[in-house]
Every structure is written in structure tokens, then in C-alpha cells.
Amino acid sequence: MLERSLVLSAPGKAILHGEHAVVYGKVALAVALDLRTFLRLRPAGGSVSLRLPSLGAAASWERSRLQALRSGFSADFDESKSPSVEQLNTLREFAGITAESSAPESLATLAFLYMCLAISAKYGWTEEELSLINSWAFQGERVIHGNPSGVDNAVGTWGGALRYQSGKITSLKRVPTLRILLTNTKVPRSTKVLVADVKDKILKFPAIMNPVLDSINAISQECQSVLEAMPGNPSPEYYPVLEELFDINQHHLNVIGVGHPSLDRLCRVTASHGLHSKLTGAGGGGCGITLLRPDTSPLAVEAAKRDLCACGFECWETNIGAPGVTLHSSSALKAEVLHALSMS
């Protein structure tokens, strides 16, 4: 039982380099974004309540009902194993979620219920144990995505930047904090379809496409070398290299077929302000990232944001290399965060 309120946060995530090539055993670099999701936990007496304002989800369950539900499972909860079909079906029925529902609010509620029962049954709150947090966050990913890579939960737990290759995740050491713009084109896309299209192109033109994947791999490795060198020698000479890597990788991603006119427009708009951009993630729309040098003028940044918004895009200025999961003092939180938490 909690005796006081706790406020925690975790960063967002973006892929810096290695999109799609990572499916074929190449290196990908994932970075933590300082656009954070906040969680408030507070005592609730004899019930457990969930409020997710951004998803429009709200639910409450009597603690006695949850305890009865927990004791009814024949198999134990285990952070090293995927949630069983039996467990998920039972939780869906308990929460009134249909088997066909894949709405974000339904999946988030399902993941919350699973981890609430599992963690309270075994550990209680141990936010200092990062490896344990990561293990249970991965279980939440399994509930929502089925067979996740483990990158999202690892970035959220440890922050900074991670190297991912063939299932192995390694934290980069001494990663610099870099300013970026994150832009959402608002163009929906299917990651599954895009991955399948890339596979078809590779099968059709292996002699052409495989060298492109090798080049994307080399970009990821070169970027890793630059990022790890920057903290010890914060020279402005590194930024033109990072910008060129953005440009080259964006061309490669267009070659493998995951570009989109909206992303081309994003790159043109930012280029008109002397900035360099690339898609991040699956492509085909979705989001792009724009690197901001330390000496980029505030006027140029605001002009770029204004022009991107005029295209119908959403744009945020943020940092990459942000801290991982963090326990906060309420007195240190920004006013807008406190306001959002008070509304939940």
C-alpha cells in the first residue's frame, strides 16, 4: 500500500539511425526524447483507479475484486515470460475489453491491469531497481505489441542513447544532449506494410538493396563514434558530420521505399532555414527529426516551427539523450505538469 503520492516520468523515444535496416541485423541507434510521460501514484483506499487523460481512459476496481482475480490464475506472473493467452483473455473479460479491440486506451488498460496484478503480487514498488523496472516495462510492451524488440522499454528506463543489433541492446556511454525538432506529419501509416514492402524490394533487387542496408549500418556506426566522442571534446566540427549523416540516411530511406511526400516537404521546409532533417521510425509519413546546432539562432528555430505548422504538421522543440525513468519531487515539477496531473 502506498502511504504517499509519488510522481514519476519516463522519456519518449526516437530512432536516430538504422530504421528498417535493423530488421536485417544492422545497427540501429535509439535515443531518449525529453518529451516525458508523467505518472502519479497516490493512495486510493480500497480501490485501484486508472486515469489516462491523453487517451480518454478511466476505470476503477475494488481491491478485493483484483485480489480475487489474481488468486484465480493457475499460472504465476513472471517477468521473464510473455503473458499467457489465458491471462490476457481473463483480463480482457474482467475489464470489459473485447477480443477484437486494439484501441490504444484498451491496450493501455490491459497492460496496466497485467502489471498491477503481477508487480503487487511479487515486489511492491522498487523504482530504484532499474533492471526490474525495465523487465516489467517489457512485459507491458508484450501485452500491447506481442513481440517487441525491447528497445522502447530500455530507452524509457535508462534514457540516453542505445545501440540495438540482432536482439542485443547496449547503452552508449557519455552521450551528449542534442537539440532537435520533432515533427509529426500527421500522415498515418502501417509499420507492418512498410516492413513488408522493404522486404519485397530487397528480394527483387538484392544486389542493389543490400549495399544500401550496409551503408545505413555504416551510418549508425559512424554516428555512434561521433556521439561518444563529443562529451570529451565538444567541438562544433561534429555538427556538420551529424548533419551530413542525416542527409545521407534520408536519401537511403527514400531509396528503400519508406519516404513520403510529407517527409520530403518537411525536409525542404527545414532546409530553407539551413537545417537538416530525416524521418524517424517506420516512415511513410509519421514523424521526422531536425538537428539544431548550439549556434542555431532562436529566430531560425521559430521560423522553421512556424513554417512546419503552416504545413499542417505538429512540431516540438526538445532534446535527445534525455534521462531515463525518474522519481520527482512535486515541488520541483513545472506548473504545466502539476496542472495536467491535477486534471487526471
C-alpha positions as a printed NumPy array, in Angstrom:
array([[  0.   ,   0.   ,   0.   ],
       [  1.251,   3.483,  -0.852],
       [  1.436,   5.884,   2.076],
       [  2.123,   8.987,  -0.012],
       [  1.806,  10.221,  -3.566],
       [  4.622,   9.52 ,  -5.984],
       [  5.289,  11.22 ,  -9.317],
       [  7.487,   9.504, -11.893],
       [  8.277,  10.18 , -15.52 ],
       [  9.877,   8.431, -18.47 ],
       [ 11.185,   9.889, -21.744],
       [  9.876,   9.446, -25.254],
       [ 11.918,   7.592, -27.873],
       [ 13.085,   8.165, -31.423],
       [ 15.253,   6.196, -33.809],
       [ 18.255,   8.296, -34.796],
       [ 19.623,   5.937, -37.464],
       [ 19.05 ,   2.374, -38.597],
       [ 15.337,   2.303, -39.443],
       [ 14.328,  -0.843, -41.354],
       [ 17.96 ,  -1.954, -41.75 ],
       [ 17.773,  -3.157, -38.141],
       [ 15.323,  -5.856, -39.303],
       [ 18.224,  -7.361, -41.3  ],
       [ 20.752,  -7.453, -38.469],
       [ 22.149,  -3.947, -38.939],
       [ 22.855,  -1.448, -36.149],
       [ 20.155,   0.973, -35.029],
       [ 20.586,   3.872, -32.624],
       [ 17.651,   4.761, -30.393],
       [ 17.604,   7.934, -28.294],
       [ 15.542,   9.223, -25.383],
       [ 13.497,  12.366, -26.028],
       [ 12.884,  14.919, -23.314],
       [  9.159,  14.799, -24.072],
       [  8.119,  12.924, -20.984],
       [  5.155,  10.881, -19.837],
       [  4.295,  11.521, -16.194],
       [  2.737,   9.031, -13.8  ],
       [  1.186,   9.919, -10.473],
       [  0.556,   7.188,  -7.914],
       [ -1.46 ,   8.032,  -4.837],
       [ -3.259,   6.159,  -2.052],
       [ -6.796,   5.181,  -3.027],
       [ -8.141,   3.264,  -0.041],
       [ -9.993,   0.107,  -1.014],
       [ -9.873,   0.612,  -4.76 ],
       [ -7.415,   0.901,  -7.635],
       [ -8.185,   3.654, -10.135],
       [ -6.645,   4.34 , -13.535],
       [ -6.809,   7.701, -15.3  ],
       [ -5.135,   8.24 , -18.69 ],
       [ -6.264,  11.728, -19.772],
       [ -4.419,  11.773, -23.094],
       [ -6.123,   8.526, -24.144],
       [ -9.512,   9.265, -22.605],
       [ -9.315,   6.137, -20.451],
       [-10.685,   5.889, -16.923],
       [-11.504,   2.859, -14.802],
       [-11.736,   1.826, -11.152],
       [-11.773,  -1.577,  -9.485],
       [-12.306,  -2.677,  -5.911],
       [ -9.103,  -4.065,  -4.429],
       [-10.96 ,  -7.166,  -3.24 ],
       [-12.031,  -7.935,  -6.814],
       [ -8.437,  -7.607,  -8.024],
       [ -7.206,  -9.91 ,  -5.282],
       [ -9.829, -12.499,  -6.233],
       [ -8.841, -12.136,  -9.885],
       [ -5.165, -12.611,  -9.029],
       [ -5.779, -15.74 ,  -6.984],
       [ -7.816, -17.242,  -9.814],
       [ -4.851, -17.582, -12.173],
       [ -3.4  , -21.054, -12.459],
       [ -0.067, -19.805, -13.794],
       [  2.117, -17.303, -11.956],
       [  3.196, -13.929, -13.361],
       [  6.823, -13.939, -14.488],
       [  8.753, -11.004, -15.963],
       [ 10.92 , -13.422, -17.954],
       [  7.976, -14.912, -19.86 ],
       [  5.401, -13.466, -22.214],
       [  1.889, -13.004, -20.806],
       [ -0.144, -16.136, -21.481],
       [ -3.214, -16.157, -23.706],
       [ -5.246, -17.328, -20.71 ],
       [ -4.092, -14.39 , -18.582],
       [ -4.813, -11.799, -21.259],
       [ -8.23 , -13.259, -22.093],
       [ -9.178, -13.275, -18.411],
       [ -8.055,  -9.663, -18.004],
       [ -9.957,  -8.609, -21.133],
       [-13.129, -10.187, -19.776],
       [-12.604,  -8.592, -16.351],
       [-12.12 ,  -5.124, -17.866],
       [-14.866,  -5.478, -20.466],
       [-12.441,  -5.265, -23.397],
       [-13.479,  -7.199, -26.486],
       [-11.037,  -9.638, -28.059],
       [-11.042,  -7.613, -31.281],
       [-10.239,  -4.27 , -29.654],
       [ -6.824,  -2.832, -30.465],
       [ -7.649,   0.749, -29.454],
       [ -4.789,   2.435, -27.546],
       [ -6.932,   3.014, -24.47 ],
       [ -7.954,  -0.676, -24.385],
       [ -4.382,  -1.927, -24.729],
       [ -3.112,   0.556, -22.14 ],
       [ -5.775,  -0.576, -19.664],
       [ -4.915,  -4.215, -20.322],
       [ -1.189,  -3.576, -19.776],
       [ -1.931,  -1.657, -16.561],
       [ -4.064,  -4.458, -15.16 ],
       [ -1.469,  -7.098, -16.015],
       [  1.396,  -5.229, -14.376],
       [ -0.703,  -4.096, -11.408],
       [ -1.521,  -7.706, -10.547],
       [  1.946,  -9.034, -11.343],
       [  4.04 ,  -6.424,  -9.549],
       [  1.86 ,  -6.133,  -6.461],
       [  1.908,  -9.922,  -6.196],
       [  5.711, -10.171,  -6.168],
       [  7.584,  -6.992,  -5.415],
       [  5.79 ,  -3.821,  -4.398],
       [  7.329,  -0.518,  -5.553],
       [ 11.06 ,  -0.657,  -6.192],
       [ 11.705,   2.239,  -8.574],
       [ 15.425,   2.277,  -7.706],
       [ 15.897,  -1.126,  -9.337],
       [ 16.21 ,  -0.126, -12.975],
       [ 16.629,  -3.626, -14.275],
       [ 13.405,  -4.636, -12.577],
       [ 11.577,  -1.613, -13.976],
       [ 12.869,  -2.497, -17.425],
       [ 11.736,  -6.104, -17.098],
       [  8.19 ,  -5.166, -16.169],
       [  8.039,  -2.373, -18.755],
       [  8.961,  -5.017, -21.328],
       [  6.02 ,  -7.082, -20.104],
       [  3.764,  -4.093, -20.767],
       [  5.211,  -3.902, -24.269],
       [  4.464,  -7.592, -24.735],
       [  0.837,  -7.063, -23.739],
       [  0.452,  -4.233, -26.244],
       [  2.72 ,  -5.31 , -29.13 ],
       [  3.038,  -9.067, -28.733],
       [  6.673,  -9.494, -29.766],
       [  8.522,  -6.214, -29.139],
       [ 12.255,  -5.64 , -29.637],
       [ 12.816,  -4.349, -26.108],
       [ 14.175,  -1.015, -27.328],
       [ 11.269,   1.181, -26.203],
       [ 11.259,  -0.007, -22.605],
       [ 15.081,   0.092, -22.415],
       [ 15.216,   3.699, -23.645],
       [ 12.437,   4.649, -21.236],
       [ 14.294,   3.043, -18.336],
       [ 17.894,   4.097, -18.919],
       [ 17.492,   7.123, -21.181],
       [ 20.438,   8.491, -23.144],
       [ 21.093,   6.513, -26.319],
       [ 21.13 ,   2.801, -27.056],
       [ 22.656,   0.628, -29.76 ],
       [ 20.469,  -2.223, -30.941],
       [ 21.651,  -5.06 , -33.169],
       [ 20.259,  -8.564, -33.593],
       [ 18.46 ,  -8.511, -30.26 ],
       [ 21.411,  -7.129, -28.269],
       [ 20.889,  -3.761, -26.561],
       [ 23.883,  -1.718, -25.361],
       [ 23.828,   1.69 , -23.669],
       [ 26.113,   4.273, -25.242],
       [ 28.425,   5.924, -22.738],
       [ 28.669,   9.683, -22.184],
       [ 26.106,  10.698, -24.784],
       [ 25.733,  14.448, -25.4  ],
       [ 22.398,  16.221, -25.111],
       [ 21.435,  17.43 , -28.592],
       [ 18.643,  19.843, -29.503],
       [ 16.168,  18.745, -32.128],
       [ 12.78 ,  19.493, -33.583],
       [ 10.383,  16.553, -33.581],
       [  7.716,  16.968, -36.246],
       [  4.6  ,  14.873, -36.702],
       [  3.361,  14.993, -40.286],
       [  0.035,  13.516, -39.09 ],
       [  0.134,  11.135, -42.071],
       [ -0.945,   7.69 , -40.799],
       [  0.999,   4.626, -41.898],
       [  1.245,   0.917, -41.239],
       [  4.639,  -0.215, -39.985],
       [  3.738,  -3.788, -40.922],
       [  3.003,  -2.832, -44.54 ],
       [  6.15 ,  -0.711, -44.857],
       [  8.356,  -3.503, -43.493],
       [  6.787,  -5.955, -45.946],
       [  7.331,  -3.556, -48.873],
       [ 11.01 ,  -3.145, -47.991],
       [ 11.384,  -6.931, -47.845],
       [  9.816,  -7.278, -51.295],
       [ 12.211,  -4.707, -52.744],
       [ 15.219,  -6.44 , -51.209],
       [ 14.096,  -9.797, -52.635],
       [ 13.563,  -8.225, -56.049],
       [ 16.819,  -6.249, -56.199],
       [ 19.241,  -7.85 , -53.697],
       [ 22.404,  -6.655, -55.435],
       [ 21.116,  -3.081, -55.274],
       [ 19.37 ,  -3.021, -51.92 ],
       [ 21.804,  -4.944, -49.722],
       [ 24.59 ,  -2.366, -50.211],
       [ 22.086,   0.33 , -49.182],
       [ 21.409,  -1.554, -45.948],
       [ 25.173,  -1.908, -45.414],
       [ 25.544,   1.845, -45.868],
       [ 22.772,   2.563, -43.342],
       [ 24.632,   0.269, -40.935],
       [ 27.837,   2.243, -41.51 ],
       [ 25.942,   5.499, -40.845],
       [ 24.736,   4.162, -37.485],
       [ 28.259,   3.131, -36.517],
       [ 29.77 ,   6.447, -37.61 ],
       [ 27.108,   8.348, -35.682],
       [ 27.807,   6.257, -32.586],
       [ 31.512,   7.124, -32.818],
       [ 30.715,  10.83 , -33.11 ],
       [ 28.248,  10.827, -30.214],
       [ 30.678,   9.027, -27.922],
       [ 33.491,  11.416, -28.841],
       [ 31.51 ,  14.633, -28.325],
       [ 31.317,  14.835, -24.495],
       [ 35.095,  14.674, -24.12 ],
       [ 35.713,  17.158, -26.943],
       [ 32.653,  19.387, -27.501],
       [ 33.876,  20.776, -30.811],
       [ 31.423,  22.455, -33.217],
       [ 33.101,  20.461, -36.01 ],
       [ 30.996,  17.425, -35.081],
       [ 27.704,  19.033, -36.078],
       [ 28.346,  19.2  , -39.85 ],
       [ 29.148,  15.47 , -39.693],
       [ 25.885,  14.706, -37.906],
       [ 24.015,  16.842, -40.44 ],
       [ 25.57 ,  15.016, -43.377],
       [ 24.675,  11.672, -41.819],
       [ 21.064,  12.861, -41.55 ],
       [ 21.043,  13.862, -45.235],
       [ 22.639,  10.646, -46.487],
       [ 20.394,   8.416, -44.406],
       [ 17.254,  10.245, -45.524],
       [ 18.235,   9.597, -49.167],
       [ 18.823,   5.915, -48.362],
       [ 15.427,   5.627, -46.689],
       [ 13.811,   7.08 , -49.796],
       [ 15.697,   4.534, -51.904],
       [ 14.364,   1.589, -49.895],
       [ 10.853,   2.937, -50.323],
       [  9.805,   4.34 , -46.937],
       [  9.785,   8.018, -47.828],
       [  6.641,  10.087, -48.344],
       [  5.782,  13.476, -49.918],
       [  5.01 ,  14.842, -46.457],
       [  8.512,  13.933, -45.281],
       [ 10.045,  15.424, -48.436],
       [  8.173,  18.623, -47.654],
       [  9.402,  18.578, -44.066],
       [ 12.999,  18.277, -45.278],
       [ 12.545,  21.1  , -47.812],
       [ 10.998,  23.441, -45.243],
       [ 13.763,  22.917, -42.697],
       [ 16.461,  23.107, -45.393],
       [ 15.157,  26.549, -46.32 ],
       [ 16.197,  27.602, -42.8  ],
       [ 19.605,  25.917, -43.033],
       [ 18.524,  22.87 , -41.009],
       [ 18.89 ,  19.146, -41.731],
       [ 16.141,  16.547, -41.211],
       [ 15.334,  12.882, -41.668],
       [ 12.399,  10.606, -40.976],
       [ 12.38 ,   8.657, -37.748],
       [ 10.692,   5.321, -37.265],
       [  8.783,   3.446, -39.928],
       [  8.487,   6.296, -42.439],
       [  5.652,   6.554, -44.952],
       [  4.531,   9.674, -43.083],
       [  4.751,   9.672, -39.307],
       [  7.494,  11.762, -37.732],
       [ 10.743,  13.424, -38.688],
       [ 13.613,  14.862, -36.637],
       [ 15.619,  18.006, -37.325],
       [ 19.05 ,  18.639, -35.796],
       [ 19.642,  22.029, -34.184],
       [ 23.21 ,  23.223, -33.731],
       [ 24.091,  25.039, -30.492],
       [ 24.548,  28.238, -32.503],
       [ 21.26 ,  27.952, -34.406],
       [ 19.501,  31.259, -33.799],
       [ 16.193,  31.263, -31.916],
       [ 14.684,  33.234, -34.786],
       [ 15.588,  30.472, -37.278],
       [ 14.116,  27.826, -34.996],
       [ 10.868,  29.748, -34.524],
       [ 10.617,  30.446, -38.255],
       [ 11.096,  26.75 , -39.039],
       [  8.474,  25.753, -36.476],
       [  6.037,  28.304, -37.87 ],
       [  6.508,  27.057, -41.439],
       [  6.158,  23.419, -40.393],
       [  2.935,  24.169, -38.551],
       [  1.691,  26.029, -41.633],
       [  2.027,  22.721, -43.497],
       [ -0.45 ,  21.184, -41.057],
       [  2.275,  19.451, -39.059],
       [  2.777,  19.401, -35.269],
       [  6.219,  20.444, -34.068],
       [  8.032,  20.333, -30.722],
       [ 11.48 ,  21.574, -29.745],
       [ 13.141,  19.071, -27.42 ],
       [ 16.402,  17.307, -26.572],
       [ 17.74 ,  13.833, -27.286],
       [ 19.888,  11.976, -24.774],
       [ 17.368,  12.709, -22.007],
       [ 17.397,  10.973, -18.601],
       [ 15.54 ,   7.703, -18.172],
       [ 12.836,   6.893, -15.631],
       [ 12.882,   9.499, -12.865],
       [ 11.235,   9.916,  -9.468],
       [ 10.217,  13.551,  -8.935],
       [  9.564,  15.815,  -6.011],
       [  6.22 ,  17.552,  -6.557],
       [  7.769,  20.876,  -5.547],
       [ 10.253,  20.615,  -8.433],
       [  7.68 ,  19.971, -11.167],
       [  6.779,  22.624, -13.721],
       [  3.414,  24.348, -13.367],
       [  2.028,  22.809, -16.563],
       [  2.899,  19.3  , -15.361],
       [  1.23 ,  19.905, -11.998],
       [ -1.839,  21.239, -13.792],
       [ -2.049,  18.198, -16.064],
       [ -1.678,  15.833, -13.118],
       [ -4.363,  17.666, -11.168],
       [ -6.77 ,  17.145, -14.087],
       [ -6.314,  13.364, -14.06 ]])
